[in-house]
């Protein structure tokens, strides 16, 4: 899905909760990886590898000038003979530490072995984000979760497009609540230094 299609999708979704939810989740993702200088690990399930999301995040990292968004795709059946970007196995989760971010994408919820590795990564200090079901243990393990319940108006693939596009935006909307003083001053400075509107 290209930028034009994402923009059209956002127009269709105007007024729904999806735009705010995907932008908040993307803001948490971007905030975590940027504040730690990278270290994004992306993992799915044996039946669902989020390689498409990985590719979009690599693109967004390049386009937005935010290299920290480029993930390491962790695969269940990685082999040493695979190309380097596809050869990272589950052992990488065991090495996850503070300062790294683990994004788990799962249509149904991970099985116990993966959930255990994710829990261990969290205990080791990694920030855990979850994209997938609204039930099960994964949302409880995650620091931040975006639920895509079965039967909702958007499927998991579409939500991933919205999240990756929002993560690459240069100005991810601030989370709800009071804005910091520095943010208010920055917005005021942008407003005051903006060129006047063109007159036709």
Coordinates of N, CA and C in Angstrom, one line a residue:
X1 N 0.8 -1.2 0.0 CA 0.0 0.0 0.0 C 0.9 1.2 0.0
X2 N 0.7 2.1 -1.0 CA 1.6 3.3 -1.1 C 1.0 4.5 -0.3
X3 N 1.7 5.6 -0.3 CA 1.3 6.7 0.5 C -0.1 7.3 0.1
X4 N -0.4 7.2 -1.2 CA -1.6 7.8 -1.7 C -2.8 6.9 -1.1
X5 N -2.6 5.6 -1.2 CA -3.7 4.7 -0.6 C -3.8 4.8 0.9
X6 N -2.7 5.0 1.6 CA -2.8 5.2 3.0 C -3.6 6.5 3.3
X7 N -3.3 7.6 2.5 CA -4.0 8.9 2.7 C -5.5 8.7 2.4
X8 N -5.9 7.9 1.4 CA -7.3 7.7 1.1 C -7.9 6.9 2.2
X9 N -7.2 5.9 2.7 CA -7.7 5.1 3.8 C -8.0 5.9 5.0
X10 N -7.1 6.9 5.3 CA -7.2 7.8 6.4 C -8.5 8.6 6.3
X11 N -8.7 9.1 5.0 CA -10.0 9.9 4.8 C -11.2 9.0 5.1
X12 N -11.2 7.8 4.6 CA -12.3 6.9 4.9 C -12.5 6.7 6.3
X13 N -11.4 6.6 7.1 CA -11.5 6.3 8.5 C -11.7 7.5 9.4
X14 N -11.8 8.7 8.8 CA -11.9 9.9 9.6 C -13.2 9.8 10.4
X15 N -13.1 10.1 11.7 CA -14.2 10.0 12.6 C -14.3 8.7 13.3
X16 N -13.5 7.7 13.0 CA -13.4 6.5 13.7 C -12.3 6.5 14.7
X17 N -12.3 5.5 15.6 CA -11.2 5.4 16.6 C -9.9 4.9 16.0
X18 N -9.9 4.4 14.8 CA -8.7 3.7 14.3 C -7.6 4.7 14.0
X19 N -7.9 5.9 13.5 CA -6.8 6.9 13.2 C -6.0 7.2 14.5
X20 N -6.8 7.6 15.5 CA -6.1 8.0 16.8 C -5.4 6.8 17.4
X21 N -6.0 5.6 17.4 CA -5.4 4.5 18.0 C -4.1 4.1 17.3
X22 N -4.1 4.1 15.9 CA -2.9 3.7 15.2 C -1.8 4.7 15.4
X23 N -2.2 6.0 15.4 CA -1.2 7.1 15.6 C -0.6 7.0 17.0
X24 N -1.4 6.7 18.0 CA -0.9 6.7 19.4 C 0.1 5.5 19.5
X25 N -0.3 4.3 18.9 CA 0.6 3.2 19.0 C 1.9 3.4 18.2
X26 N 1.8 4.1 17.0 CA 3.0 4.4 16.3 C 3.8 5.4 17.0
X27 N 3.2 6.3 17.7 CA 4.0 7.3 18.5 C 4.8 6.6 19.7
X28 N 4.1 5.6 20.3 CA 4.8 4.8 21.3 C 6.0 4.0 20.7
X29 N 5.8 3.4 19.5 CA 6.8 2.7 18.8 C 8.0 3.6 18.5
X30 N 7.7 4.7 17.8 CA 8.7 5.6 17.4 C 9.4 6.2 18.6
X31 N 8.7 6.6 19.7 CA 9.3 7.2 20.9 C 10.2 6.2 21.5
X32 N 9.9 4.9 21.6 CA 10.7 3.9 22.2 C 12.0 3.7 21.5
X33 N 11.9 3.6 20.1 CA 13.2 3.3 19.4 C 14.0 4.5 19.2
X34 N 13.4 5.7 19.1 CA 14.3 6.9 18.9 C 15.0 7.2 20.2
X35 N 14.2 7.1 21.3 CA 14.9 7.5 22.6 C 16.0 6.5 23.0
X36 N 16.0 5.3 22.5 CA 17.1 4.4 22.8 C 18.1 4.2 21.6
X37 N 17.9 5.0 20.5 CA 18.8 4.9 19.4 C 18.7 3.7 18.6
X38 N 17.5 3.1 18.5 CA 17.3 1.9 17.7 C 17.0 0.7 18.5
X39 N 17.3 -0.5 17.9 CA 17.1 -1.8 18.6 C 15.7 -2.3 18.5
X40 N 15.1 -2.1 17.4 CA 13.7 -2.6 17.2 C 13.8 -4.1 16.6
X41 N 13.2 -5.0 17.4 CA 13.0 -6.4 17.0 C 11.6 -6.6 16.7
X42 N 11.3 -7.3 15.6 CA 10.0 -7.5 15.1 C 9.8 -9.0 14.9
X43 N 8.8 -9.6 15.6 CA 8.5 -11.0 15.5 C 7.0 -11.3 15.4
X44 N 6.8 -12.4 14.7 CA 5.4 -12.9 14.5 C 5.3 -14.3 15.1
X45 N 4.4 -15.1 14.5 CA 4.2 -16.4 14.9 C 4.8 -17.4 13.9
X46 N 4.9 -18.7 14.1 CA 5.3 -19.6 13.1 C 4.5 -19.5 11.8
X47 N 3.2 -19.3 12.0 CA 2.3 -19.2 10.8 C 2.1 -17.8 10.2
X48 N 2.6 -16.8 10.9 CA 2.4 -15.4 10.5 C 3.7 -14.6 10.7
X49 N 4.5 -14.5 9.7 CA 5.7 -13.6 9.9 C 5.4 -12.2 9.3
X50 N 5.7 -11.2 10.1 CA 5.3 -9.8 9.6 C 6.4 -9.2 8.7
X51 N 6.8 -10.0 7.7 CA 7.9 -9.5 6.8 C 7.4 -8.2 6.0
X52 N 6.1 -8.1 5.8 CA 5.6 -7.0 5.0 C 5.7 -5.7 5.9
X53 N 5.4 -5.8 7.2 CA 5.6 -4.7 8.1 C 7.0 -4.3 8.2
X54 N 7.9 -5.3 8.2 CA 9.3 -5.1 8.3 C 9.8 -4.2 7.1
X55 N 9.3 -4.6 5.9 CA 9.7 -3.9 4.7 C 9.2 -2.4 4.7
X56 N 7.9 -2.2 5.2 CA 7.4 -0.9 5.3 C 8.1 0.0 6.3
X57 N 8.5 -0.6 7.4 CA 9.3 0.1 8.4 C 10.6 0.5 7.9
X58 N 11.3 -0.4 7.2 CA 12.6 0.0 6.5 C 12.4 1.2 5.6
X59 N 11.3 1.2 4.8 CA 11.0 2.3 3.9 C 10.8 3.6 4.7
X60 N 9.9 3.5 5.7 CA 9.6 4.7 6.5 C 10.9 5.2 7.2
X61 N 11.7 4.3 7.7 CA 13.0 4.7 8.3 C 13.8 5.6 7.3
X62 N 13.9 5.1 6.1 CA 14.7 5.9 5.1 C 14.0 7.2 4.7
X63 N 12.7 7.2 4.5 CA 12.0 8.4 4.0 C 11.9 9.4 5.1
X64 N 11.8 9.0 6.4 CA 11.6 10.0 7.4 C 12.9 10.4 8.0
X65 N 14.0 9.8 7.6 CA 15.3 10.1 8.2 C 15.4 9.6 9.7
X66 N 14.7 8.5 10.0 CA 14.7 8.0 11.3 C 15.2 6.5 11.2
X67 N 16.5 6.3 11.1 CA 17.0 5.0 10.9 C 16.6 4.0 12.0
X68 N 16.3 4.6 13.2 CA 15.9 3.7 14.3 C 14.7 2.9 14.1
X69 N 13.9 3.3 13.1 CA 12.6 2.5 12.8 C 12.9 1.2 12.0
X70 N 14.1 1.1 11.5 CA 14.4 -0.1 10.7 C 14.5 -1.3 11.6
X71 N 13.6 -2.3 11.5 CA 13.6 -3.4 12.4 C 14.6 -4.6 12.0
X72 N 14.8 -5.4 13.0 CA 15.4 -6.7 12.8 C 14.3 -7.7 12.8
X73 N 14.0 -8.4 11.7 CA 13.0 -9.4 11.7 C 13.5 -10.7 12.3
X74 N 12.8 -11.1 13.4 CA 13.2 -12.3 14.1 C 12.2 -13.4 13.5
X75 N 12.8 -14.5 13.0 CA 12.0 -15.6 12.4 C 12.1 -16.9 13.1
X76 N 11.0 -17.6 13.0 CA 10.9 -18.9 13.7 C 11.7 -20.0 13.0
X77 N 11.8 -19.9 11.7 CA 12.5 -21.0 11.0 C 13.7 -20.5 10.2
X78 N 14.4 -19.5 10.8 CA 15.6 -18.9 10.2 C 16.7 -20.0 10.1
X79 N 17.4 -19.9 9.0 CA 18.5 -20.9 8.8 C 19.8 -20.0 8.5
X80 N 20.9 -20.5 8.9 CA 22.2 -19.8 8.6 C 22.4 -19.5 7.2
X81 N 21.8 -20.4 6.3 CA 22.0 -20.2 4.8 C 21.1 -19.1 4.3
X82 N 20.2 -18.6 5.1 CA 19.3 -17.5 4.6 C 20.1 -16.2 4.4
X83 N 19.6 -15.3 3.6 CA 20.3 -13.9 3.5 C 20.3 -13.3 5.0
X84 N 21.3 -12.5 5.2 CA 21.5 -11.9 6.6 C 20.3 -11.4 7.2
X85 N 19.5 -10.6 6.4 CA 18.3 -10.0 7.0 C 17.2 -10.9 7.3
X86 N 17.3 -12.2 6.8 CA 16.3 -13.2 7.1 C 16.8 -14.3 8.0
X87 N 18.0 -14.2 8.5 CA 18.7 -15.3 9.2 C 18.7 -15.1 10.7
X88 N 17.9 -14.2 11.2 CA 17.9 -14.0 12.7 C 16.8 -14.8 13.3
X89 N 17.2 -15.7 14.2 CA 16.3 -16.7 14.8 C 15.8 -16.2 16.1
X90 N 15.0 -17.1 16.8 CA 14.4 -16.8 18.1 C 15.4 -16.6 19.2
X91 N 16.6 -17.1 19.0 CA 17.6 -16.9 20.0 C 17.9 -15.4 20.3
X92 N 17.6 -14.6 19.3 CA 17.8 -13.1 19.4 C 16.9 -12.5 20.5
X93 N 15.7 -13.1 20.7 CA 14.8 -12.7 21.8 C 15.4 -12.9 23.1
X94 N 16.2 -14.0 23.3 CA 16.8 -14.3 24.5 C 17.9 -13.3 24.9
X95 N 18.5 -12.7 23.8 CA 19.5 -11.7 24.0 C 18.9 -10.2 24.2
X96 N 17.6 -10.1 24.1 CA 17.0 -8.7 24.2 C 17.3 -8.1 25.6
X97 N 17.6 -6.9 25.6 CA 17.9 -6.2 26.9 C 17.3 -4.8 26.9
X98 N 17.6 -4.2 28.0 CA 17.1 -2.8 28.2 C 17.6 -1.9 27.1
X99 N 16.7 -1.1 26.6 CA 17.0 -0.2 25.5 C 16.6 -0.7 24.2
X100 N 16.1 -2.0 24.1 CA 15.6 -2.5 22.9 C 14.1 -2.6 22.9
X101 N 13.5 -2.6 21.8 CA 12.0 -2.6 21.7 C 11.6 -3.9 20.9
X102 N 10.7 -4.6 21.4 CA 10.2 -5.8 20.8 C 8.8 -5.6 20.4
X103 N 8.5 -5.7 19.1 CA 7.2 -5.5 18.5 C 6.7 -6.9 18.1
X104 N 5.6 -7.4 18.8 CA 5.1 -8.7 18.5 C 3.8 -8.5 17.7
X105 N 3.7 -9.1 16.5 CA 2.5 -9.1 15.6 C 2.0 -10.5 15.5
X106 N 0.7 -10.6 15.9 CA 0.1 -11.9 15.9 C -1.4 -11.9 15.7
X107 N -1.9 -12.6 14.7 CA -3.4 -12.6 14.4 C -4.2 -13.2 15.6
X108 N -3.7 -14.3 16.1 CA -4.4 -15.0 17.2 C -3.9 -14.9 18.6
X109 N -2.6 -14.6 18.7 CA -2.0 -14.6 20.0 C -0.9 -15.7 19.9
X110 N 0.3 -15.4 20.4 CA 1.4 -16.3 20.3 C 1.2 -17.5 21.2
X111 N 1.7 -18.6 20.8 CA 1.7 -19.9 21.6 C 2.6 -19.7 22.8
X112 N 2.5 -20.6 23.8 CA 3.2 -20.5 25.1 C 4.7 -20.3 24.9
X113 N 5.4 -21.0 24.0 CA 6.9 -20.9 23.9 C 7.3 -19.4 23.5
X114 N 6.6 -18.9 22.6 CA 6.9 -17.5 22.2 C 6.6 -16.5 23.3
X115 N 5.4 -16.7 23.9 CA 5.0 -15.8 24.9 C 6.0 -15.8 26.1
X116 N 6.5 -17.0 26.4 CA 7.5 -17.1 27.4 C 8.8 -16.3 27.1
X117 N 9.2 -16.4 25.8 CA 10.4 -15.6 25.4 C 10.1 -14.1 25.5
X118 N 8.9 -13.7 25.1 CA 8.5 -12.3 25.1 C 8.5 -11.8 26.6
X119 N 8.0 -12.6 27.5 CA 8.0 -12.3 28.9 C 9.4 -12.1 29.4
X120 N 10.3 -13.0 29.0 CA 11.7 -13.0 29.5 C 12.4 -11.7 29.0
X121 N 12.0 -11.3 27.7 CA 12.6 -10.1 27.2 C 12.2 -8.9 27.9
X122 N 10.9 -8.9 28.3 CA 10.4 -7.8 29.2 C 11.1 -7.7 30.5
X123 N 11.3 -8.9 31.1 CA 11.9 -8.9 32.4 C 13.4 -8.5 32.3
X124 N 14.0 -8.7 31.1 CA 15.4 -8.2 30.9 C 15.5 -6.7 30.6
X125 N 14.3 -6.1 30.5 CA 14.3 -4.6 30.3 C 13.8 -4.1 29.0
X126 N 13.5 -5.0 28.0 CA 13.1 -4.6 26.7 C 11.7 -4.0 26.8
X127 N 11.4 -3.1 26.0 CA 10.0 -2.5 25.9 C 9.3 -3.4 24.9
X128 N 8.1 -3.9 25.3 CA 7.3 -4.8 24.5 C 6.0 -4.1 24.0
X129 N 5.9 -4.2 22.7 CA 4.7 -3.6 22.0 C 4.0 -4.8 21.3
X130 N 2.6 -4.8 21.4 CA 1.9 -5.9 20.8 C 0.8 -5.4 19.8
X131 N 0.7 -6.0 18.7 CA -0.2 -5.7 17.7 C -1.0 -7.0 17.3
X132 N -2.3 -7.1 17.6 CA -3.0 -8.3 17.4 C -4.3 -8.4 18.2
X133 N -4.5 -9.6 18.8 CA -5.7 -9.9 19.4 C -6.0 -9.0 20.7
X134 N -7.2 -8.9 21.0 CA -7.6 -8.2 22.2 C -7.7 -9.1 23.5
X135 N -7.5 -10.4 23.2 CA -7.6 -11.3 24.3 C -6.3 -12.1 24.5
X136 N -6.2 -12.9 25.5 CA -5.0 -13.7 25.8 C -4.0 -13.0 26.6
X137 N -2.9 -13.6 26.7 CA -1.8 -13.1 27.7 C -1.0 -12.0 27.0
X138 N -0.9 -11.9 25.7 CA 0.1 -11.0 25.1 C -0.2 -9.5 25.5
X139 N -1.5 -9.0 25.4 CA -1.7 -7.6 25.8 C -1.3 -7.3 27.2
X140 N -1.4 -8.3 28.1 CA -1.1 -8.1 29.5 C 0.4 -8.0 29.6
X141 N 1.2 -8.7 28.8 CA 2.7 -8.7 28.9 C 3.2 -7.4 28.3
X142 N 2.5 -6.8 27.3 CA 3.0 -5.7 26.6 C 2.9 -4.4 27.4
X143 N 3.9 -3.5 27.1 CA 3.8 -2.2 27.7 C 2.7 -1.3 27.0
X144 N 2.6 -1.6 25.7 CA 1.6 -0.9 24.8 C 1.1 -1.9 23.8
X145 N -0.3 -1.9 23.7 CA -0.9 -2.9 22.8 C -2.0 -2.2 21.9
X146 N -2.1 -2.6 20.7 CA -3.1 -2.2 19.8 C -3.9 -3.4 19.4
X147 N -5.1 -3.5 19.8 CA -6.0 -4.7 19.5 C -6.6 -4.5 18.2
X148 N -6.6 -5.7 17.4 CA -7.3 -5.8 16.2 C -8.1 -7.0 16.3
X149 N -9.3 -6.9 16.9 CA -10.1 -8.1 17.2 C -10.6 -8.7 15.9
X150 N -10.8 -10.0 15.9 CA -11.3 -10.7 14.8 C -12.7 -10.2 14.5
X151 N -12.9 -10.0 13.2 CA -14.2 -9.5 12.8 C -14.4 -8.0 12.8
X152 N -13.3 -7.2 13.2 CA -13.4 -5.8 13.2 C -13.4 -5.3 11.7
X153 N -13.7 -4.0 11.5 CA -13.8 -3.4 10.2 C -12.4 -3.4 9.5
X154 N -11.3 -3.4 10.2 CA -10.0 -3.4 9.6 C -9.3 -4.8 9.9
X155 N -8.6 -5.3 9.0 CA -7.8 -6.5 9.3 C -6.4 -6.1 9.7
X156 N -5.7 -7.1 10.2 CA -4.4 -6.8 10.8 C -3.4 -6.2 9.8
X157 N -3.4 -6.7 8.5 CA -2.5 -6.1 7.5 C -2.8 -4.6 7.3
X158 N -4.1 -4.2 7.2 CA -4.4 -2.8 7.0 C -3.9 -2.0 8.2
X159 N -4.1 -2.5 9.4 CA -3.7 -1.7 10.6 C -2.2 -1.6 10.6
X160 N -1.5 -2.6 10.1 CA 0.0 -2.5 10.0 C 0.4 -1.4 9.1
X161 N -0.3 -1.2 8.0 CA 0.0 -0.1 7.0 C -0.2 1.2 7.7
X162 N -1.3 1.4 8.5 CA -1.5 2.7 9.2 C -0.5 2.9 10.2
X163 N -0.1 1.9 11.0 CA 0.9 2.1 12.0 C 2.3 2.4 11.4
X164 N 2.7 1.7 10.4 CA 4.0 2.0 9.8 C 4.1 3.4 9.2
X165 N 3.0 3.8 8.5 CA 2.9 5.2 7.9 C 3.0 6.2 9.0
X166 N 2.2 6.0 10.1 CA 2.2 7.0 11.2 C 3.6 7.0 11.9
X167 N 4.2 5.9 12.0 CA 5.5 5.9 12.7 C 6.6 6.7 11.9
X168 N 6.4 6.8 10.6 CA 7.4 7.5 9.8 C 7.1 9.0 9.7
X169 N 5.9 9.4 10.2 CA 5.6 10.8 10.1 C 6.5 11.6 11.0
X170 N 6.9 12.8 10.5 CA 7.9 13.6 11.2 C 7.2 14.2 12.5
X171 N 6.0 14.4 12.4 CA 5.3 14.9 13.6 C 4.2 14.0 14.0
X172 N 4.6 13.0 14.8 CA 3.6 12.0 15.3 C 2.8 12.8 16.4
X173 N 1.4 12.8 16.3 CA 0.6 13.6 17.2 C 1.0 13.2 18.7
X174 N 1.0 14.2 19.5 CA 1.3 14.0 20.9 C 0.2 13.1 21.6
X175 N 0.6 12.3 22.6 CA -0.5 11.6 23.3 C -1.4 12.5 24.0
X176 N -2.6 12.0 24.4 CA -3.5 12.8 25.1 C -2.9 13.3 26.4
X177 N -3.5 14.3 26.9 CA -3.0 14.9 28.2 C -2.3 16.2 27.9
X178 N -1.8 16.8 29.0 CA -1.2 18.1 28.8 C 0.1 18.0 28.0
X179 N 0.3 19.0 27.2 CA 1.5 19.1 26.4 C 2.6 19.7 27.2
X180 N 3.8 19.3 27.0 CA 4.9 19.9 27.7 C 5.1 21.3 27.2
X181 N 5.7 22.2 28.1 CA 5.9 23.6 27.8 C 6.8 23.7 26.5
X182 N 7.8 22.9 26.4 CA 8.7 22.9 25.2 C 7.9 22.6 23.9
X183 N 6.9 21.7 24.0 CA 6.1 21.4 22.8 C 5.3 22.6 22.4
X184 N 4.7 23.3 23.4 CA 3.9 24.5 23.1 C 4.7 25.6 22.5
X185 N 5.9 25.8 23.0 CA 6.8 26.9 22.5 C 7.2 26.5 21.1
X186 N 7.5 25.2 20.8 CA 7.9 24.8 19.5 C 6.8 25.1 18.5
X187 N 5.6 24.7 18.9 CA 4.4 25.0 18.0 C 4.2 26.5 17.7
X188 N 4.4 27.3 18.7 CA 4.2 28.7 18.6 C 5.3 29.2 17.6
X189 N 6.6 28.8 17.8 CA 7.7 29.2 16.9 C 7.4 28.9 15.5
X190 N 6.9 27.6 15.3 CA 6.6 27.2 13.9 C 5.5 28.1 13.3
X191 N 4.5 28.4 14.1 CA 3.4 29.3 13.6 C 3.9 30.7 13.3
X192 N 4.8 31.3 14.1 CA 5.2 32.6 13.9 C 6.2 32.7 12.8
X193 N 7.0 31.6 12.5 CA 8.0 31.7 11.4 C 7.4 31.2 10.1
X194 N 6.2 30.7 10.0 CA 5.6 30.1 8.8 C 5.4 31.3 7.8
X195 N 5.6 31.0 6.5 CA 5.4 32.1 5.5 C 3.9 32.4 5.5
X196 N 3.6 33.7 5.1 CA 2.2 34.0 5.0 C 1.5 33.2 3.9
X197 N 0.2 33.0 4.0 CA -0.5 32.2 3.0 C -0.5 33.0 1.6
X198 N -0.4 32.2 0.6 CA -0.4 32.8 -0.8 C -1.7 33.4 -1.1
X199 N -1.7 34.5 -1.8 CA -2.9 35.1 -2.2 C -3.0 35.0 -3.7
X200 N -4.1 34.6 -4.2 CA -4.3 34.4 -5.6 C -5.1 35.5 -6.2

